[in-house]
Coordinates of C-alpha atoms in Angstrom, one line a residue:
M1 CA 105.9 181.6 92.3
Q2 CA 107.6 178.4 91.2
V3 CA 105.9 176.5 93.9
K4 CA 102.4 177.7 92.9
E5 CA 103.1 176.7 89.3
K6 CA 104.1 173.2 90.4
L7 CA 100.9 172.9 92.5
A8 CA 98.9 174.1 89.6
E9 CA 100.2 171.4 87.4
G10 CA 98.1 168.9 89.5
P11 CA 98.9 165.4 90.7
G12 CA 99.4 163.9 87.2
K13 CA 102.7 165.8 86.9
M14 CA 103.9 165.2 90.4
F15 CA 103.1 161.4 90.2
P16 CA 103.9 159.9 86.8
P17 CA 101.4 157.4 85.3
L18 CA 103.8 154.5 86.1
C19 CA 103.5 155.4 89.8
W20 CA 99.8 155.4 89.6
L21 CA 99.8 152.0 87.9
F22 CA 102.1 150.5 90.5
L23 CA 99.8 151.9 93.3
M24 CA 96.7 150.4 91.7
R25 CA 98.2 147.0 91.3
S26 CA 99.4 147.0 94.9
L27 CA 95.9 147.8 96.1
I28 CA 94.4 145.0 94.0
A29 CA 97.0 142.5 95.4
L30 CA 96.2 143.6 98.9
Q31 CA 92.5 143.1 98.3
G32 CA 93.1 139.6 96.9
A33 CA 95.2 138.6 99.8
A34 CA 92.6 139.8 102.2
A35 CA 89.9 137.9 100.3
Q36 CA 92.0 134.7 100.7
E37 CA 92.6 135.3 104.4
V38 CA 88.9 135.4 105.0
P39 CA 87.3 132.0 104.1
S40 CA 84.2 131.8 101.9
H41 CA 81.0 131.3 103.8
I42 CA 78.2 128.9 102.8
E43 CA 75.0 128.4 104.8
F44 CA 73.5 124.9 104.9
S45 CA 70.1 123.6 105.8
F46 CA 69.4 120.1 107.2
G47 CA 69.1 117.4 104.6
K48 CA 69.4 119.7 101.6
F49 CA 72.3 119.1 99.1
R50 CA 74.4 121.9 97.9
N51 CA 76.9 121.8 95.1
V52 CA 80.2 123.3 96.3
S53 CA 83.2 124.5 94.3
L54 CA 86.5 124.8 96.2
P55 CA 88.7 127.4 94.5
K56 CA 92.5 127.0 94.5
N57 CA 94.1 127.9 97.8
V58 CA 90.9 129.0 99.3
T59 CA 89.2 127.7 102.5
V60 CA 85.5 127.4 102.4
E61 CA 83.5 127.6 105.7
A62 CA 80.4 125.6 105.9
V63 CA 77.9 126.7 108.5
V64 CA 74.6 125.5 109.9
S65 CA 72.7 127.6 112.4
K66 CA 69.5 127.6 114.3
I67 CA 70.0 124.0 115.4
P68 CA 67.0 122.6 117.3
A69 CA 67.5 121.6 120.9
D70 CA 66.5 118.0 120.3
I71 CA 69.4 117.4 117.8
T72 CA 72.3 115.6 119.5
Y73 CA 74.9 115.3 116.7
I74 CA 75.3 116.2 113.1
V75 CA 77.1 114.5 110.2
F76 CA 78.6 116.6 107.4
Q77 CA 79.2 114.8 104.1
F78 CA 81.2 116.0 101.0
H79 CA 81.5 113.9 97.8
T80 CA 83.6 114.3 94.7
Q81 CA 84.1 112.0 91.8
H82 CA 87.9 111.5 91.8
Q83 CA 89.5 114.6 93.3
N84 CA 90.6 114.7 96.9
A85 CA 89.0 117.2 99.2
T86 CA 89.8 117.9 102.8
L87 CA 87.1 118.4 105.4
S88 CA 88.2 119.7 108.8
Y89 CA 86.8 120.7 112.2
D90 CA 89.4 123.5 112.3
R91 CA 90.5 126.1 109.7
I92 CA 94.0 124.7 109.8
P93 CA 93.5 120.9 109.3
T94 CA 95.5 118.3 111.3
V95 CA 95.6 114.6 111.1
S96 CA 93.3 114.2 114.2
S97 CA 90.8 116.9 113.1
S98 CA 90.3 116.3 109.3
Q99 CA 89.5 113.8 106.6
T100 CA 90.9 113.7 103.1
G101 CA 89.4 111.7 100.2
F102 CA 86.6 111.5 97.6
D103 CA 83.9 110.7 100.1
V104 CA 84.6 112.6 103.4
G105 CA 82.5 113.2 106.4
L106 CA 82.7 114.4 109.9
L107 CA 80.5 113.7 112.9
S108 CA 80.1 116.6 115.4
P109 CA 78.5 116.1 118.8
L110 CA 76.7 119.1 120.1
R111 CA 77.2 120.9 123.3
L112 CA 74.2 121.6 125.6
L113 CA 73.2 125.1 124.4
Q114 CA 75.0 125.0 121.0
R115 CA 72.9 126.6 118.2
S116 CA 75.4 126.8 115.3
L117 CA 78.3 124.7 113.9
Q118 CA 80.9 125.1 111.2
W119 CA 83.4 123.0 109.2
Y120 CA 86.1 123.9 106.7
L121 CA 86.6 122.6 103.2
L122 CA 89.7 123.0 101.0
S123 CA 91.5 121.4 98.2
P124 CA 94.7 119.6 99.5
E125 CA 96.3 119.4 96.0
G126 CA 96.1 123.0 95.1
S127 CA 93.6 122.7 92.3
P128 CA 89.9 123.5 92.1
V129 CA 87.6 120.8 93.3
A130 CA 83.8 120.5 92.8
G131 CA 81.4 118.2 94.7
T132 CA 78.2 118.0 96.6
A133 CA 77.6 118.4 100.3
V134 CA 74.8 117.7 102.8
I135 CA 74.3 118.0 106.5
L136 CA 72.2 115.3 108.3
P137 CA 70.9 115.7 111.9
Y138 CA 70.4 112.9 114.5
R139 CA 68.7 112.7 117.9
Q140 CA 69.8 111.2 121.2
S141 CA 68.0 107.9 120.5
D142 CA 69.9 107.4 117.2
P143 CA 73.1 105.3 117.3
V144 CA 76.4 107.1 116.7
P145 CA 78.3 105.9 113.7
G146 CA 82.0 105.4 114.5
G147 CA 81.4 106.3 118.1
C148 CA 83.6 103.5 119.4
N149 CA 86.5 104.1 117.0
L150 CA 89.9 102.7 118.1
E151 CA 91.5 102.2 114.7
F152 CA 91.4 105.4 112.7
N153 CA 92.6 108.9 113.5
L154 CA 89.4 110.7 114.5
S155 CA 87.9 110.2 118.0
I156 CA 84.5 109.6 116.4
D157 CA 84.8 108.5 112.8
A158 CA 81.6 107.9 110.7
S159 CA 83.6 107.3 107.5
I160 CA 83.8 104.1 105.5
Y161 CA 87.3 103.3 104.3
L162 CA 87.5 101.6 100.8
H163 CA 90.3 99.8 99.2
Y164 CA 90.2 97.9 95.8
N165 CA 92.4 95.9 93.6
L166 CA 91.9 93.7 90.5
F167 CA 90.2 91.0 92.5
E168 CA 88.2 92.6 95.3
T169 CA 86.9 95.7 96.9
I170 CA 87.1 95.9 100.7
I171 CA 85.3 98.4 103.0
R172 CA 86.1 98.9 106.7
F173 CA 84.4 101.1 109.3
A174 CA 84.7 101.8 113.0
P175 CA 82.1 100.3 115.4
A176 CA 79.2 102.6 116.5
N177 CA 78.0 103.5 119.9
I178 CA 74.5 103.8 121.3
G179 CA 72.9 107.3 121.4
Y180 CA 73.2 109.6 124.3
A181 CA 71.8 113.0 125.4
R182 CA 73.3 116.3 124.2
G183 CA 76.1 117.5 126.5
S184 CA 76.5 114.2 128.3
S185 CA 79.4 111.8 128.2
P186 CA 79.2 109.0 125.7
P187 CA 78.6 105.5 127.1
L188 CA 81.7 103.4 127.5
C189 CA 82.3 101.1 124.6
D190 CA 83.8 97.9 126.0
V191 CA 83.0 97.8 129.7
N192 CA 79.5 96.3 129.5
M193 CA 78.5 93.8 126.8
G194 CA 74.8 93.6 127.7
Q195 CA 71.7 95.0 126.1
N196 CA 72.4 98.5 127.5
S197 CA 75.6 98.8 125.6
R198 CA 76.8 99.2 122.0
W199 CA 76.9 95.4 121.6
R200 CA 73.2 95.3 120.8
L201 CA 73.8 97.3 117.6
Q202 CA 73.6 95.8 114.1
Y203 CA 75.1 96.9 110.8
D204 CA 73.4 96.6 107.5
V205 CA 75.7 96.8 104.5
Y206 CA 74.1 98.2 101.3
Q207 CA 75.2 98.3 97.7
Y208 CA 74.0 100.6 94.9
F209 CA 75.0 100.3 91.3
L210 CA 75.3 103.3 89.1
P211 CA 74.0 103.1 85.5
E212 CA 76.4 101.2 83.3
N213 CA 79.1 102.6 81.0
N214 CA 78.6 106.2 82.3
L215 CA 81.5 107.9 84.1
S216 CA 80.1 111.4 84.2
E217 CA 80.4 113.4 87.3
E218 CA 76.9 114.7 87.1
L219 CA 75.5 111.2 87.1
L220 CA 77.5 110.3 90.3
I221 CA 76.3 113.5 92.1
T222 CA 72.7 112.7 91.2
H223 CA 72.8 109.2 92.5
I224 CA 74.9 110.0 95.6
Q225 CA 72.0 112.3 96.6
K226 CA 69.7 109.2 96.4
V227 CA 71.6 107.2 99.0
A228 CA 73.1 109.7 101.4
N229 CA 70.7 109.0 104.3
V230 CA 69.0 106.0 105.9
Q231 CA 65.6 106.4 104.2
E232 CA 67.1 106.9 100.7
M233 CA 69.5 104.0 100.9
T234 CA 67.0 101.5 102.3
A235 CA 64.6 102.5 99.5
N236 CA 67.0 102.4 96.6
G237 CA 70.0 100.2 97.6
R238 CA 70.3 96.5 98.1
R239 CA 71.1 95.1 101.5
L240 CA 73.8 92.4 101.2
V241 CA 74.6 91.4 104.7
T242 CA 73.8 92.2 108.3
L243 CA 76.7 92.2 110.8
T244 CA 76.4 92.0 114.6
S245 CA 78.7 93.8 117.0
N246 CA 80.6 90.6 117.4
D247 CA 81.5 90.5 113.7
K248 CA 84.6 92.1 112.2
T249 CA 83.7 95.5 110.7
M250 CA 85.0 94.7 107.3
V251 CA 83.2 93.4 104.1
S252 CA 84.7 92.3 100.8
F253 CA 83.1 92.5 97.3
S254 CA 84.1 91.4 93.9
S255 CA 85.8 94.3 92.0
I256 CA 84.0 95.4 88.8
P257 CA 86.4 97.7 86.8
G258 CA 84.6 100.5 85.0
Q259 CA 81.3 100.0 86.9
G260 CA 80.3 102.7 89.4
V261 CA 79.2 101.3 92.8
I262 CA 78.2 103.1 96.0
Y263 CA 78.5 101.3 99.4
S264 CA 77.0 102.4 102.6
V265 CA 76.6 101.0 106.2
I266 CA 73.5 101.7 108.2
V267 CA 73.8 101.0 112.0
R268 CA 70.5 100.0 113.7
D269 CA 69.5 99.9 117.3
P270 CA 67.0 97.1 117.6
L271 CA 65.9 98.1 121.1
L272 CA 64.9 101.6 120.3
N273 CA 64.1 100.9 116.6
T274 CA 66.4 103.7 115.4
S275 CA 69.2 103.9 112.8
A276 CA 71.9 106.1 111.4
S277 CA 74.0 106.1 108.3
Y278 CA 77.8 106.1 107.8
V279 CA 79.2 108.3 105.1
P280 CA 78.6 106.5 101.8
V281 CA 81.6 105.8 99.6
H282 CA 81.9 105.1 95.9
T283 CA 84.3 103.4 93.5
Y284 CA 84.7 102.5 89.8
G285 CA 87.3 99.8 90.4
C286 CA 89.8 101.9 88.4
S287 CA 91.7 105.1 88.5
F288 CA 90.7 108.3 86.7
T289 CA 94.3 109.7 86.7
S290 CA 96.4 106.7 85.9
M291 CA 98.4 107.0 82.6
L292 CA 97.7 103.4 81.7
D293 CA 94.5 101.4 82.2
N294 CA 92.5 104.2 83.6
C295 CA 88.8 104.3 83.7
Y296 CA 88.6 105.6 80.2
T297 CA 91.1 103.2 78.6
L298 CA 90.3 100.0 80.5
G299 CA 91.8 96.7 79.2
K300 CA 95.3 96.0 78.0
V301 CA 96.0 95.7 74.3
S302 CA 97.2 92.1 74.7
T303 CA 94.0 91.1 76.4
K304 CA 91.9 92.7 73.6
V305 CA 93.9 91.0 70.9
L306 CA 93.6 87.5 72.5
F307 CA 89.9 87.7 73.3
T308 CA 89.0 89.2 69.9
M309 CA 90.6 86.1 68.3
L310 CA 88.8 83.9 70.8
G311 CA 85.5 85.6 70.0
I312 CA 85.9 85.0 66.3
A313 CA 86.8 81.4 66.9
G314 CA 83.8 81.1 69.3
L315 CA 81.4 82.5 66.8
L316 CA 82.5 79.9 64.2
I317 CA 82.3 77.1 66.7
C318 CA 78.9 78.2 67.9
F319 CA 77.4 77.6 64.4
F320 CA 79.9 75.2 62.7
G321 CA 81.9 73.5 65.5
H322 CA 80.4 70.1 65.3
R323 CA 80.9 69.9 61.5
F324 CA 84.5 70.9 61.8
F325 CA 85.4 68.5 64.6
K326 CA 89.2 68.9 64.5
S327 CA 88.9 72.7 64.7
E328 CA 86.6 72.4 67.6
L329 CA 89.0 70.1 69.4
F330 CA 91.9 72.5 68.9
C331 CA 89.9 75.4 70.4
V332 CA 88.7 73.3 73.3
G333 CA 92.2 72.0 74.1
F334 CA 93.5 75.6 73.8
A335 CA 91.0 77.0 76.3
F336 CA 91.4 74.1 78.7
V337 CA 95.2 74.2 78.9
A338 CA 95.6 78.0 78.6
F339 CA 93.2 78.6 81.5
L340 CA 94.9 76.1 83.8
F341 CA 98.4 77.2 82.9
F342 CA 97.5 80.9 83.5
I343 CA 96.3 80.1 87.0
L344 CA 99.4 78.0 87.7
I345 CA 101.9 80.6 86.5
T346 CA 100.1 83.4 88.2
R347 CA 100.1 81.7 91.6
T348 CA 103.7 80.5 91.4
S349 CA 105.5 83.5 89.8
S350 CA 105.6 87.3 89.7
L351 CA 106.0 87.7 86.0
D352 CA 104.5 90.6 84.1
Y353 CA 100.9 90.2 83.0
D354 CA 101.6 90.4 79.3
L355 CA 104.3 87.7 79.7
R356 CA 102.1 85.4 81.6
L357 CA 99.3 85.9 79.0
A358 CA 101.8 85.1 76.2
L359 CA 103.1 81.9 77.9
A360 CA 99.5 80.8 78.6
T361 CA 98.7 81.3 74.9
V362 CA 101.7 79.2 73.8
M363 CA 100.8 76.4 76.2
G364 CA 97.2 76.7 75.0
V365 CA 98.4 76.1 71.4
V366 CA 100.3 73.1 72.6
G367 CA 97.2 71.8 74.4
G368 CA 95.0 72.2 71.4
V369 CA 97.5 70.4 69.1
L370 CA 97.8 67.5 71.7
L371 CA 94.0 67.1 71.8
V372 CA 93.8 66.9 68.0
L373 CA 96.7 64.4 68.0
C374 CA 95.0 62.3 70.6
W375 CA 91.9 62.0 68.5
W376 CA 93.9 61.4 65.4
R377 CA 96.1 58.7 67.0
S378 CA 93.4 56.9 69.1
G379 CA 90.4 57.5 66.9
S380 CA 88.2 57.6 70.0
V381 CA 85.6 60.3 69.9
L382 CA 84.4 59.6 73.4
L383 CA 87.8 60.4 75.0
C384 CA 87.9 63.8 73.3
V385 CA 84.2 64.6 74.0
I386 CA 84.9 64.1 77.7
V387 CA 87.2 67.2 77.6
V388 CA 84.4 69.1 75.7
G389 CA 82.0 68.1 78.5
M390 CA 84.4 69.4 81.2
I391 CA 84.4 72.8 79.4
L392 CA 80.6 72.9 79.3
G393 CA 80.5 71.7 82.9
F394 CA 82.9 74.4 84.0
L395 CA 80.7 77.1 82.4
V396 CA 77.5 75.6 83.9
S397 CA 79.1 75.3 87.4
S398 CA 80.3 78.9 87.1
T399 CA 76.8 80.1 86.2
F400 CA 75.4 78.2 89.2
F401 CA 77.7 80.1 91.6
F402 CA 77.1 83.4 89.7
T403 CA 73.6 83.4 91.0
P404 CA 72.7 84.5 94.6
I405 CA 73.4 80.9 95.7
G406 CA 77.1 81.7 95.4
N407 CA 76.8 84.2 98.3
F408 CA 75.5 81.6 100.7
Q409 CA 77.6 81.4 103.9
I410 CA 78.4 77.7 103.4
F411 CA 80.3 78.5 100.2
R412 CA 82.6 80.9 102.0
S413 CA 84.5 77.7 102.8
D414 CA 87.0 76.9 100.0
A415 CA 86.7 73.2 100.6
V416 CA 82.9 73.2 100.3
F417 CA 83.0 75.5 97.3
W418 CA 85.6 73.6 95.2
V419 CA 84.2 70.2 96.0
T420 CA 80.7 71.4 94.9
F421 CA 82.1 73.2 91.9
S422 CA 84.1 70.1 90.7
S423 CA 81.2 67.8 91.2
I424 CA 79.0 69.9 88.9
V425 CA 81.9 70.0 86.3
M426 CA 82.4 66.3 86.3
L427 CA 78.7 65.6 85.9
F428 CA 78.7 66.7 82.3
P429 CA 81.4 64.3 80.9
L430 CA 79.2 61.5 82.3
I431 CA 76.2 62.8 80.4
F432 CA 78.4 63.1 77.3
L433 CA 79.3 59.5 77.4
R434 CA 75.6 58.6 77.0
W435 CA 74.8 61.3 74.4
P436 CA 78.1 62.3 72.7
R437 CA 76.6 63.9 69.6
E438 CA 73.8 65.9 71.3
G439 CA 76.2 66.9 74.1
N440 CA 78.9 68.1 71.7
I441 CA 76.4 70.2 69.6
T442 CA 75.1 71.8 72.8
A443 CA 78.6 72.5 74.1
C444 CA 79.6 74.1 70.8
A445 CA 76.5 76.5 70.9
I446 CA 76.9 77.5 74.6
V447 CA 80.7 77.7 74.9
G448 CA 81.1 79.3 71.5
G449 CA 78.5 81.9 72.3
Y450 CA 80.1 82.7 75.6
A451 CA 83.4 83.2 73.9
V452 CA 81.8 86.0 71.9
V453 CA 80.6 87.5 75.2
L454 CA 84.1 87.5 76.6
A455 CA 85.3 89.2 73.4
V456 CA 82.7 92.0 73.8
N457 CA 83.8 92.4 77.4
S458 CA 87.3 93.4 76.2
Y459 CA 85.8 96.6 74.8
I460 CA 82.5 97.1 76.7
Y461 CA 82.3 95.6 80.2
T462 CA 79.4 93.2 80.5
S463 CA 78.1 91.5 83.7
L464 CA 77.9 88.1 82.0
S465 CA 81.7 88.0 81.7
Y466 CA 81.9 87.7 85.5
I467 CA 80.4 84.2 85.3
V468 CA 84.0 83.0 84.6
L469 CA 85.9 86.0 85.9
D470 CA 84.7 85.5 89.5
I471 CA 85.9 81.8 89.4
L472 CA 89.2 83.0 88.0
K473 CA 89.5 85.6 90.8
R474 CA 88.7 83.0 93.4
A475 CA 91.3 80.6 92.0
L476 CA 94.0 83.3 92.0
N477 CA 93.2 85.0 95.3
N478 CA 93.2 83.2 98.6
D479 CA 91.0 85.8 100.3
F480 CA 88.4 86.1 97.5
S481 CA 86.2 83.5 99.2
R482 CA 84.8 86.2 101.6
A483 CA 83.9 88.6 98.7
F484 CA 80.3 89.2 97.7
T485 CA 80.0 88.6 93.9
D486 CA 76.9 90.6 93.1
V487 CA 77.1 92.5 89.7
P488 CA 74.4 94.5 87.9
F489 CA 72.7 92.8 84.9
Q490 CA 73.6 95.3 82.2
A491 CA 71.7 96.0 79.0
I492 CA 74.6 94.7 76.8
G493 CA 74.2 91.4 78.6
E494 CA 70.6 91.0 77.5
Y495 CA 71.4 90.5 73.8
P496 CA 73.3 87.2 74.2
S497 CA 70.6 86.0 76.5
I498 CA 67.9 86.8 73.9
I499 CA 69.9 85.2 71.1
T500 CA 70.4 82.1 73.2
E501 CA 66.8 81.9 74.0
E502 CA 65.8 82.2 70.4
L503 CA 68.3 79.5 69.3
F504 CA 67.0 77.0 71.9
N505 CA 63.3 78.0 71.5
P506 CA 62.6 78.3 67.7
P507 CA 59.1 79.4 66.7
A508 CA 56.6 76.7 66.3
R509 CA 55.6 75.8 62.7

């Protein structure tokens, strides 16, 4: 009778509510663990981009199926803005089977009857990652990017490795191999150097600038999709150089902090008239995660203070410099000595940047005072105007090498470059000796106006500032001579150009 009464009370009496709650939570936890053990599954189509989100501690499986029989190998690309992502051949990534970075890619040769292929994506840092992915197919006549890799970890590595510092951005990549049929062995890389080997291949290096002053992730994803394959990059990018198989697979560019740039390499087979693309890489020349001087807070306070003062002085000199000759001489002497002393102290010491800038400022003040005293003591205007002419000559010579002429192969030689540069600089003091008044007025207008451009550059990066910055980088860095110095002409740089044109071309009356 007592047993029947207990059974009649139902399960709610025999299992208290706390027990039911514990049981429910256990089932939910088991379901979550099972969901994590089974990777997410994403189907891809050839050439179509998909935005992919990688959850925390979850492996995402990317799959392509129904591969046509004429496809020999496939390249999988995944791009993020500034978060690392790991792309692997295997579910458990290893050093020899995976890539980690912002722009990762894997090249997968296909077996004879293979109809499907899969890769695995995950976040190596344990935080959610978002990016865009695409799968590109290639046939047996197409060259194989990174097919003769001997330097990096993967056996076939179609990635481009990018490194940047204050002065330059360097990209490196593995040599390619000629195409081969599906299921067959790849041609040997270094046995034969004839036209039937990989030595006939050529490499076109492309550069693509993102819109200025825009660090949004959506913008990067949109433009990455414009340059991911051969046809898109050749249509939208700018080819800078073509390398042969005998050249070193490394190219250097001038760093542009805060400016988004995409680099890509397209390998071409001139014999078969085919081509294939390495995995494009991007850089902003700065860090998104650094606590100091990241992409959102570029520029040190000391630099902004100094160049703001120089900009104000340059604005006054631009319009009133010739009338206030002593003030002009002080500013010219300051710029001349401070620039040379900064180069000297940077090349000969390892002092902190702020300290070097402070010492250069002090020496600049000394130089400005000495130039004023030289004029006051000797009373010779011509002697002082020569220094003014050298400043204008420096700016004109820098502008000359800022054009595409500066990328000519002959100017890769430091001797040729500096002799030509100095010759242009010294030409202007000679002109000033003949026309001192007209030359001084012209120098005040141009040099003063450019000082304003440098002041603006302390807050908003402008391409015109690299007229002088590229020369400074070359003077400070021994390896900068091999860097390409192309920069985008930004909208902010148009205003000084328009103002200068209006000043030198007044309306007819």
